[in-house]
């Protein structure tokens, strides 16, 4: 597996022997994403020859229990099925379980001993990846204890082995808390050891954005305010919050999706070409986009909350009826906004972003909508033709399509928009690896290109924290409900309609 978005990826990178310790090993993310990712990396021969995974969690269980559970997770959630029994019989020998509370010194002391034993028995050479798949409030404590018990090394002094920490999102709750969290962890962890994960960056289609923009000469000259009318970014999900009531009540949609996934998409689509493919060069350009975003004006953002409705013909409850959600909750499950990137390339081009739960379908898309062609030749009865649209489908049905106007065959010559369509699935004929596979592998090889740097996170919070503050001040006021299965509140349509534009039909 090579990463086209890194210099290192162009020569083949090798993973060094290491131990991966997953904090929160009995949680949902481990079951659905991490266990299948490790299994598939192993099957594809991408794990290092000397590799061990240790699950760290509070529930008591044996290594054997842990192995059985992970096998169940793999058989339910892996992209490749059924479980390859022969491979699994070897792979499971590399899985261990360690039970401890996150605040218990004894648990960390015992972990350090276990890891030392693993090093001498399995040749993992002291190299460590710690994956923090826990509630954000535990991040500083775990990192401090790992350092205290010698498992996070001094990045400057230790050269013969390495330690890296993958931190799940959200990184902070707003501008102030993100900076405070960074200050806390920076006492123990150097930036080069910090891997802030945003799994969207591990998606093949997201990585392809830069290849598409900068490996094709035809787009770059059009990619600016001279030719682009506006850009729409949509992250729509038909699912509700499921069993994540506690999490969602804390976070809401802006923190869950917009602050990270959508801001990453925005940065990648709007950035200047980087000077090289190094992690630093790419992240520098992404940060400049965020720095150029004009403060979002009052009236340029709306929120909503899903009410009961129908998804695929099935009745579903409203957000306030979900488990672990307050009956008078004011947490948003939908956000739409308009923002401007005030730089030479994008001055005056609106970026419309929308995301929500319980919308009619799952679809993530970036649409570049080009300006109208002058109507002098082909306008029919004063009616404008459709604008050219380059639609980059991040998921599902990953691909890229271009809407162009075309002459319908025959003498009357009406003009009709048609689509040129590229689909990953049918062209490459294979399911792309899951985002988590790529990102875990990148971390093991020491490539942080596809992880968020601290300044990216801070700038993103800086743009969005005023929205959170405005909503907190309003409480339940201006919190429209939208029927589950609809495209969100009417206020979102008004937001874009005031510019004489409309949301794309997906
Ligand atoms: C996660 C969010 O980061 O991304 C979830 O916490 C969301 O709320 C999920 O459902 C979407 O991920 P994907 O890969 O299915 O688009």
XYZ file of C-alpha atoms and ligand atoms in Angstrom:
522
model
C 0.000 0.000 0.000
C 1.568 3.290 -0.983
C 0.365 6.697 -0.069
C 0.432 9.014 -3.065
C 0.075 11.921 -0.672
C 3.463 11.550 0.888
C 7.014 11.615 -0.257
C 7.655 8.530 1.776
C 4.856 6.754 -0.057
C 6.657 7.041 -3.332
C 9.391 4.761 -2.176
C 7.868 1.729 -0.528
C 7.553 2.222 3.164
C 8.159 -0.602 5.582
C 6.453 -1.008 8.906
C 8.854 -1.642 11.763
C 8.066 -4.255 14.425
C 5.763 -2.731 17.028
C 3.041 -3.175 19.642
C -0.288 -1.422 19.156
C -2.120 -0.756 22.431
C -5.798 0.133 22.029
C -7.316 2.073 24.920
C -11.064 1.484 24.907
C -10.634 -1.965 23.406
C -14.146 -3.075 24.277
C -15.795 -0.052 22.653
C -17.798 0.393 19.517
C -14.945 1.786 17.414
C -12.742 -1.222 18.158
C -15.505 -3.610 17.169
C -16.637 -1.893 14.024
C -13.481 -0.356 12.670
C -10.207 -1.172 14.417
C -10.525 -4.961 14.676
C -11.546 -5.358 11.000
C -8.802 -2.910 9.954
C -6.081 -4.895 11.739
C -7.387 -8.171 10.383
C -7.406 -6.877 6.796
C -3.980 -5.275 7.132
C -2.718 -8.628 8.386
C -4.348 -10.577 5.576
C -2.956 -8.180 3.007
C 0.533 -8.726 4.427
C 0.857 -5.117 5.574
C 1.425 -5.634 9.282
C 5.045 -5.865 10.342
C 6.312 -9.420 10.813
C 6.687 -8.798 14.541
C 3.381 -7.261 15.485
C 1.315 -7.527 18.663
C -1.955 -5.831 19.604
C -2.873 -5.304 23.263
C -6.416 -4.273 24.163
C -6.591 -2.053 27.263
C -10.011 -1.601 28.867
C -11.844 -1.616 32.169
C -13.926 -4.758 31.796
C -12.439 -7.989 33.102
C -11.755 -10.632 30.474
C -9.126 -13.126 29.411
C -6.981 -13.069 26.297
C -9.155 -15.881 25.009
C -12.392 -13.904 25.570
C -10.862 -10.902 23.805
C -9.784 -12.990 20.834
C -13.240 -14.550 20.490
C -14.898 -11.147 20.654
C -12.622 -9.677 18.017
C -13.275 -12.630 15.780
C -17.013 -11.953 16.088
C -16.407 -8.279 15.245
C -14.346 -9.193 12.206
C -16.964 -11.590 10.962
C -19.672 -8.921 11.350
C -17.872 -5.814 10.122
C -14.920 -6.750 7.933
C -14.985 -5.733 4.268
C -13.722 -9.233 3.451
C -15.888 -12.124 4.562
C -16.066 -14.832 5.774
C -13.233 -14.889 8.311
C -10.213 -16.689 6.902
C -9.895 -19.409 9.558
C -6.338 -20.379 8.717
C -5.125 -16.791 8.867
C -7.123 -16.129 12.031
C -5.607 -19.099 13.875
C -2.169 -17.441 13.549
C -3.342 -13.866 13.867
C -5.173 -14.387 17.157
C -1.906 -15.404 18.813
C -0.854 -11.775 18.355
C -3.800 -10.410 20.378
C -3.664 -9.803 24.145
C -5.910 -8.177 26.690
C -4.945 -5.986 29.630
C -7.576 -4.970 32.198
C -7.208 -1.696 34.088
C -8.953 1.525 34.980
C -7.571 4.496 33.026
C -6.496 6.277 36.218
C -4.820 3.372 37.997
C -1.026 3.606 38.293
C -0.772 -0.121 38.969
C -2.469 -0.842 35.664
C 0.144 1.182 33.785
C 3.009 -0.353 35.717
C 1.670 -3.803 34.787
C 1.242 -2.670 31.160
C 4.879 -1.552 31.018
C 5.937 -4.969 32.314
C 3.713 -6.746 29.803
C 5.097 -4.714 26.911
C 8.678 -5.441 27.982
C 7.872 -9.173 28.055
C 6.277 -8.919 24.625
C 9.392 -7.153 23.300
C 11.681 -9.914 24.454
C 9.411 -12.749 23.376
C 8.135 -11.380 20.046
C 10.887 -8.999 18.926
C 8.763 -5.846 18.896
C 11.841 -3.753 19.763
C 10.215 -1.248 22.114
C 8.211 0.432 19.316
C 4.725 1.501 20.369
C 1.518 2.865 18.909
C -1.073 3.864 21.518
C -4.572 4.289 20.108
C -6.821 6.391 22.362
C -10.332 5.338 21.488
C -11.802 6.668 24.739
C -13.867 9.616 25.908
C -11.866 12.810 25.288
C -11.745 13.604 29.012
C -9.326 10.678 29.461
C -6.780 11.801 26.833
C -4.503 13.909 29.092
C -4.580 11.403 31.936
C -3.653 8.415 29.785
C -0.873 10.301 28.034
C 0.537 11.533 31.332
C 0.581 8.024 32.786
C 2.123 6.481 29.692
C 4.924 8.999 29.998
C 5.234 8.511 33.739
C 5.718 4.761 33.309
C 8.235 5.157 30.522
C 6.054 4.038 27.610
C 6.070 7.380 25.782
C 9.679 8.195 25.017
C 11.383 11.549 24.827
C 11.193 12.226 21.078
C 14.513 14.094 21.070
C 16.577 11.673 23.106
C 15.306 8.246 22.080
C 16.478 7.275 18.626
C 16.541 3.455 18.657
C 12.800 3.013 19.248
C 9.674 5.131 18.882
C 6.309 5.791 20.502
C 3.301 7.398 18.783
C -0.170 8.220 20.029
C -3.301 8.223 17.884
C -5.947 10.512 19.358
C -9.557 10.125 18.272
C -11.672 13.156 17.566
C -13.078 15.463 18.799
C -9.863 17.201 19.818
C -11.363 19.671 22.273
C -14.869 21.005 22.593
C -14.264 24.514 21.269
C -11.323 26.871 20.698
C -10.369 27.295 24.346
C -10.627 23.631 25.325
C -8.686 22.464 22.248
C -5.822 24.785 23.142
C -5.953 23.684 26.754
C -5.896 20.021 25.741
C -2.919 20.666 23.499
C -1.068 22.427 26.320
C -1.728 19.491 28.609
C -0.585 16.782 26.238
C 2.389 18.759 24.906
C 4.073 18.334 28.285
C 4.421 14.630 27.557
C 4.122 14.253 23.812
C 5.961 15.927 20.962
C 3.961 17.010 17.884
C 5.833 14.401 15.796
C 4.468 11.702 18.114
C 0.889 13.019 17.966
C -1.473 11.561 15.383
C -4.882 13.327 15.551
C -7.080 11.057 13.544
C -9.849 12.217 11.231
C -10.879 9.075 9.416
C -12.173 11.051 6.434
C -8.562 11.697 5.478
C -8.038 7.944 5.195
C -10.785 7.552 2.605
C -9.449 6.799 -0.862
C -11.708 9.381 -2.466
C -10.514 12.091 -0.102
C -6.879 11.278 -0.836
C -7.712 11.320 -4.507
C -8.771 14.960 -4.257
C -5.173 16.120 -4.396
C -4.211 13.669 -7.107
C -7.221 14.723 -9.130
C -6.482 18.424 -8.692
C -2.720 18.401 -9.112
C -1.951 15.439 -11.359
C -4.302 16.666 -14.110
C -3.407 19.822 -15.942
C -6.932 20.634 -17.122
C -8.496 21.568 -13.791
C -6.042 23.934 -12.168
C -6.672 26.857 -14.508
C -10.437 26.614 -13.862
C -10.177 26.134 -10.107
C -10.777 29.717 -8.987
C -13.220 32.588 -8.782
C -12.941 33.391 -12.500
C -14.713 30.180 -13.396
C -16.336 28.744 -10.287
C -19.744 30.091 -9.292
C -19.913 28.315 -5.953
C -19.009 25.095 -4.164
C -21.322 22.797 -2.210
C -20.101 20.256 0.306
C -22.637 17.781 1.644
C -22.237 15.093 4.291
C -25.633 13.484 4.584
C -26.517 10.423 6.637
C -29.780 8.540 6.852
C -28.880 7.012 10.218
C -29.828 8.661 13.485
C -27.594 8.693 16.520
C -28.216 5.036 17.352
C -26.829 4.103 20.759
C -24.595 7.203 20.953
C -27.035 9.409 22.878
C -24.544 10.363 25.613
C -21.868 11.224 23.054
C -24.168 13.230 20.836
C -25.698 15.188 23.696
C -22.154 16.306 24.543
C -21.011 17.003 21.003
C -23.806 17.719 18.523
C -23.360 17.634 14.780
C -21.127 20.652 14.383
C -18.453 19.125 16.617
C -19.014 15.590 15.343
C -18.849 16.201 11.594
C -18.389 19.835 10.574
C -15.380 20.817 12.707
C -13.318 17.907 11.449
C -14.549 15.963 8.402
C -16.093 18.892 6.544
C -13.317 21.351 7.326
C -10.825 18.802 5.984
C -12.808 18.503 2.754
C -12.982 22.275 2.488
C -9.224 22.628 3.004
C -8.364 19.994 0.418
C -10.652 21.395 -2.222
C -9.607 25.020 -1.695
C -5.872 24.757 -0.950
C -3.019 25.944 -3.147
C -0.681 23.345 -4.643
C 1.815 22.337 -1.956
C 5.535 22.764 -2.630
C 6.057 19.037 -2.089
C 4.147 16.012 -0.898
C 5.664 16.097 2.569
C 3.269 16.121 5.511
C 4.413 19.618 6.476
C 3.964 21.118 3.017
C 0.449 19.745 2.562
C -0.661 20.729 6.021
C 0.792 24.236 5.618
C -1.449 24.818 2.595
C -4.504 23.406 4.317
C -3.982 25.712 7.277
C -3.768 28.747 4.996
C -7.272 27.999 3.716
C -8.658 27.911 7.233
C -6.807 31.101 8.114
C -8.460 32.807 5.135
C -12.020 31.922 6.088
C -13.954 35.080 6.864
C -15.825 35.005 10.206
C -19.204 33.477 9.434
C -21.897 36.147 9.527
C -25.053 35.959 11.620
C -27.674 34.680 9.179
C -25.145 32.519 7.319
C -25.623 29.457 9.484
C -28.633 27.427 10.528
C -29.135 24.376 12.668
C -31.913 21.830 13.001
C -32.944 18.786 14.958
C -34.663 15.707 13.562
C -38.276 15.051 14.435
C -40.108 11.738 13.881
C -40.512 10.705 10.272
C -39.819 7.903 7.820
C -36.584 6.402 6.532
C -36.943 3.787 3.801
C -40.642 3.597 4.570
C -40.028 2.762 8.248
C -41.254 5.093 10.972
C -38.416 6.466 13.123
C -38.445 8.509 16.297
C -37.270 12.090 16.711
C -33.939 13.034 18.285
C -35.535 13.942 21.606
C -37.077 10.469 21.868
C -33.731 8.718 21.355
C -32.118 6.786 24.226
C -29.963 8.914 26.572
C -31.203 12.167 25.031
C -32.900 14.864 27.118
C -36.576 15.376 26.153
C -35.914 19.111 25.780
C -32.456 18.775 24.223
C -31.237 21.686 22.102
C -28.433 19.719 20.473
C -28.276 20.120 16.697
C -28.397 17.159 14.338
C -28.270 19.308 11.192
C -26.082 22.258 10.191
C -25.982 24.345 7.026
C -23.723 27.311 6.494
C -22.256 29.662 3.960
C -18.670 30.731 4.204
C -16.112 32.629 2.181
C -12.419 31.955 1.736
C -10.969 35.438 1.428
C -7.890 34.893 -0.683
C -6.906 35.626 -4.287
C -8.168 32.324 -5.595
C -11.574 32.253 -3.944
C -12.607 35.856 -3.201
C -16.373 36.165 -3.684
C -17.059 32.440 -4.208
C -19.515 31.108 -1.625
C -18.916 27.694 -0.107
C -22.162 26.128 1.082
C -21.800 23.317 3.592
C -24.579 21.106 4.925
C -24.638 17.999 7.032
C -27.280 16.138 8.948
C -28.499 12.919 10.473
C -31.715 11.262 9.376
C -31.672 12.811 5.911
C -33.065 10.767 3.023
C -29.804 9.047 2.102
C -26.139 8.536 2.916
C -24.130 10.698 0.562
C -20.944 12.708 0.866
C -20.204 14.917 -2.092
C -18.231 17.966 -3.127
C -19.752 19.828 -6.064
C -17.855 22.482 -7.989
C -20.502 24.494 -9.788
C -19.097 26.513 -12.692
C -20.337 29.858 -13.943
C -22.989 30.177 -16.633
C -21.827 30.085 -20.226
C -22.700 33.342 -22.006
C -26.169 32.855 -23.447
C -25.520 34.475 -26.835
C -25.560 31.342 -28.931
C -27.685 28.634 -27.454
C -30.110 30.199 -25.016
C -33.592 28.906 -25.766
C -36.461 31.307 -25.053
C -34.316 33.181 -22.555
C -33.835 30.002 -20.524
C -30.331 29.459 -19.235
C -28.720 26.074 -19.658
C -27.594 24.040 -16.711
C -24.251 25.010 -15.298
C -21.343 22.642 -15.614
C -20.916 20.760 -12.370
C -17.980 18.659 -11.332
C -19.281 16.358 -8.618
C -16.802 14.420 -6.528
C -18.640 11.600 -4.788
C -16.726 10.732 -1.640
C -19.184 7.970 -0.735
C -21.052 5.804 -1.468
C -20.759 4.957 -5.169
C -17.340 6.629 -5.076
C -16.515 8.488 -8.252
C -16.415 11.727 -10.150
C -18.923 13.050 -12.635
C -19.002 16.066 -14.902
C -22.241 17.587 -16.061
C -21.990 19.048 -19.551
C -24.536 20.352 -22.032
C -24.988 18.371 -25.189
C -26.976 18.508 -28.401
C -29.782 15.983 -28.545
C -29.503 14.079 -31.865
C -31.917 15.253 -34.538
C -32.713 18.391 -36.504
C -34.459 20.373 -33.771
C -31.216 20.581 -31.769
C -32.457 20.970 -28.225
C -29.705 21.065 -25.654
C -29.682 18.696 -22.747
C -27.338 18.233 -19.785
C -25.573 14.849 -19.681
C -23.134 13.321 -17.232
C -19.676 11.914 -17.848
C -19.163 9.495 -15.030
C -16.155 7.743 -13.513
C -16.845 5.100 -10.869
C -14.085 3.640 -8.756
C -15.874 0.352 -8.185
C -16.500 -0.532 -11.793
C -13.177 0.832 -13.050
C -10.787 -0.638 -10.505
C -12.967 -3.644 -9.720
C -12.019 -3.882 -6.055
C -13.345 -2.520 -2.800
C -10.946 0.153 -1.538
C -9.347 -0.457 1.845
C -11.150 1.053 4.823
C -9.959 4.450 6.018
C -8.769 3.013 9.319
C -6.513 0.501 7.590
C -4.690 3.270 5.789
C -4.389 5.463 8.852
C -3.156 2.783 11.258
C -0.637 1.717 8.651
C 0.501 5.299 8.081
C 1.021 5.771 11.795
C 3.052 2.565 12.023
C 5.255 3.805 9.197
C 5.579 7.262 10.773
C 3.723 9.220 8.078
C 1.489 11.917 9.571
C 0.328 13.468 6.276
C -3.212 12.190 6.706
C -3.548 13.289 10.325
C -4.527 16.747 11.562
C -1.817 19.055 12.861
C -2.582 21.129 15.969
C -2.833 24.437 14.088
C -5.359 22.930 11.639
C -7.516 21.924 14.570
C -7.220 25.330 16.240
C -8.105 27.262 13.109
C -11.072 25.068 12.455
C -12.342 25.660 15.991
C -11.749 29.381 15.580
C -14.114 29.466 12.604
C -16.832 27.437 14.283
C -16.728 28.344 17.968
C -18.771 31.561 17.397
C -21.586 29.401 15.990
C -21.559 27.239 19.107
C -21.635 30.325 21.281
C -24.507 31.842 19.331
C -26.542 28.650 19.667
C -25.732 28.274 23.354
C -27.027 31.812 23.922
C -30.222 31.093 21.995
C -31.094 27.796 23.711
C -34.195 26.383 22.050
C -34.888 29.550 20.071
C -34.306 29.220 16.302
C -33.862 25.479 16.500
C -36.133 24.208 13.747
C -37.264 20.608 13.751
C -37.188 18.715 10.465
C -38.973 15.502 9.673
C -36.680 12.477 9.578
C -36.289 11.502 5.951
C -36.470 15.097 4.718
C -33.534 17.205 3.496
C -33.426 19.299 6.656
C -35.191 22.449 7.832
C -36.696 24.993 5.453
C -34.299 27.580 6.916
C -31.439 25.807 5.111
C -33.217 26.318 1.795
C -33.745 29.968 2.613
C -30.047 30.346 3.411
C -28.988 29.342 -0.087
C -32.058 30.736 -1.870
C -31.205 34.283 -0.820
C -28.274 33.996 -3.266
C -30.627 32.657 -5.987
C -29.112 29.223 -5.696
C -30.402 25.914 -4.412
C -29.003 22.776 -2.815
C -28.152 20.015 -5.184
C -30.539 17.079 -5.417
C -28.558 13.998 -4.433
C -17.895 9.739 12.612
C -19.032 10.414 13.333
O -16.709 10.480 12.769
O -18.195 9.645 11.242
C -20.331 9.699 13.084
O -18.740 10.418 14.716
C -20.572 9.509 11.612
O -21.423 10.421 13.664
C -19.353 8.878 10.968
O -21.707 8.676 11.447
C -19.490 8.813 9.477
O -18.403 8.095 8.963
P -18.485 7.387 7.557
O -17.109 6.866 7.317
O -19.512 6.314 7.687
O -18.897 8.443 6.612
